[in-house]
């Protein structure tokens, strides 16, 4: 009986021990998400902050696009007015005789 125990002890000692993977459990109460690609935990507060910042950036982008459209429209109107003014100037100079001394 003694030799059996020694034999078992010898072989148990020689067995390779594998590292056991450690898993973190998250309950529904924690309401956390695990980002497996980056290996980090994203809390609801962080996620809410990301959504808020995203909405702010979308608002800024929309306002920028709106201002760009207005600027384009205004520059187009300005170009039209300048062309109209140049046409008037050309008409006036063509009908006016300028005598140089």
Coordinates of C-alpha atoms in Angstrom, one line a residue:
X1 CA 0.0 0.0 0.0
X2 CA 2.8 2.3 0.8
X3 CA 4.6 1.8 -2.5
X4 CA 1.3 2.5 -4.4
X5 CA 1.0 5.9 -2.6
X6 CA 4.7 6.7 -3.4
X7 CA 4.2 5.7 -7.0
X8 CA 1.1 7.8 -7.3
X9 CA 2.8 10.7 -5.6
X10 CA 5.8 10.4 -8.0
X11 CA 3.6 10.5 -11.1
X12 CA 1.4 13.2 -9.8
X13 CA 4.4 15.4 -9.2
X14 CA 5.8 14.8 -12.7
X15 CA 2.6 15.7 -14.4
X16 CA 2.8 19.0 -16.2
X17 CA 0.6 21.5 -14.6
X18 CA -1.3 23.8 -17.0
X19 CA -2.0 27.3 -16.2
X20 CA -5.7 27.7 -15.7
X21 CA -7.2 30.7 -17.6
X22 CA -8.7 33.3 -15.3
X23 CA -12.1 34.5 -16.3
X24 CA -13.8 37.5 -14.9
X25 CA -17.5 37.2 -14.5
X26 CA -19.7 40.2 -15.0
X27 CA -23.2 40.1 -13.8
X28 CA -26.1 41.9 -15.4
X29 CA -26.1 44.2 -12.4
X30 CA -22.7 45.5 -13.3
X31 CA -24.1 46.4 -16.8
X32 CA -20.5 46.4 -18.1
X33 CA -19.4 45.3 -21.5
X34 CA -16.1 43.6 -22.2
X35 CA -14.2 44.7 -25.2
X36 CA -12.5 41.5 -26.1
X37 CA -10.4 43.0 -28.8
X38 CA -8.7 45.4 -26.4
X39 CA -9.1 43.4 -23.3
X40 CA -10.6 46.2 -21.2
X41 CA -13.9 46.9 -19.5
X42 CA -16.2 49.6 -20.8
X43 CA -18.7 50.9 -18.2
X44 CA -22.1 52.4 -18.9
X45 CA -20.7 55.8 -17.8
X46 CA -17.9 55.6 -20.3
X47 CA -20.2 54.4 -23.0
X48 CA -22.7 57.2 -22.2
X49 CA -19.8 59.8 -22.4
X50 CA -18.7 58.4 -25.8
X51 CA -22.2 58.7 -27.1
X52 CA -22.6 62.2 -25.8
X53 CA -19.2 63.3 -27.3
X54 CA -20.2 61.6 -30.6
X55 CA -23.5 63.5 -30.7
X56 CA -21.6 66.8 -30.0
X57 CA -19.2 66.0 -32.8
X58 CA -22.1 65.2 -35.2
X59 CA -23.7 68.6 -34.3
X60 CA -20.4 70.4 -34.9
X61 CA -20.0 68.6 -38.2
X62 CA -23.6 69.5 -39.3
X63 CA -23.1 73.1 -38.4
X64 CA -19.8 73.2 -40.3
X65 CA -21.4 71.7 -43.4
X66 CA -24.3 74.3 -43.1
X67 CA -21.8 77.2 -42.9
X68 CA -19.8 75.8 -45.8
X69 CA -23.0 75.7 -47.9
X70 CA -23.9 79.3 -46.9
X71 CA -20.4 80.5 -47.7
X72 CA -20.6 78.8 -51.1
X73 CA -24.0 80.3 -51.8
X74 CA -22.8 83.8 -50.6
X75 CA -19.7 83.7 -52.7
X76 CA -21.8 82.6 -55.7
X77 CA -24.1 85.6 -55.1
X78 CA -21.1 87.9 -54.8
X79 CA -19.7 86.6 -58.0
X80 CA -23.0 87.3 -59.8
X81 CA -23.2 90.8 -58.4
X82 CA -19.6 91.5 -59.4
X83 CA -20.3 90.2 -62.9
X84 CA -23.4 92.4 -63.1
X85 CA -21.5 95.4 -61.9
X86 CA -18.7 94.8 -64.5
X87 CA -21.3 94.5 -67.2
X88 CA -22.8 97.9 -66.2
X89 CA -19.3 99.5 -66.1
X90 CA -18.6 98.1 -69.5
X91 CA -21.9 99.5 -70.9
X92 CA -21.2 102.9 -69.3
X93 CA -17.7 103.2 -70.7
X94 CA -18.8 102.1 -74.1
X95 CA -21.5 104.8 -74.3
X96 CA -19.4 107.6 -72.8
X97 CA -16.9 109.4 -74.9
X98 CA -13.8 110.2 -72.9
X99 CA -11.6 112.9 -74.3
X100 CA -8.1 112.8 -73.2
X101 CA -6.1 116.0 -73.0

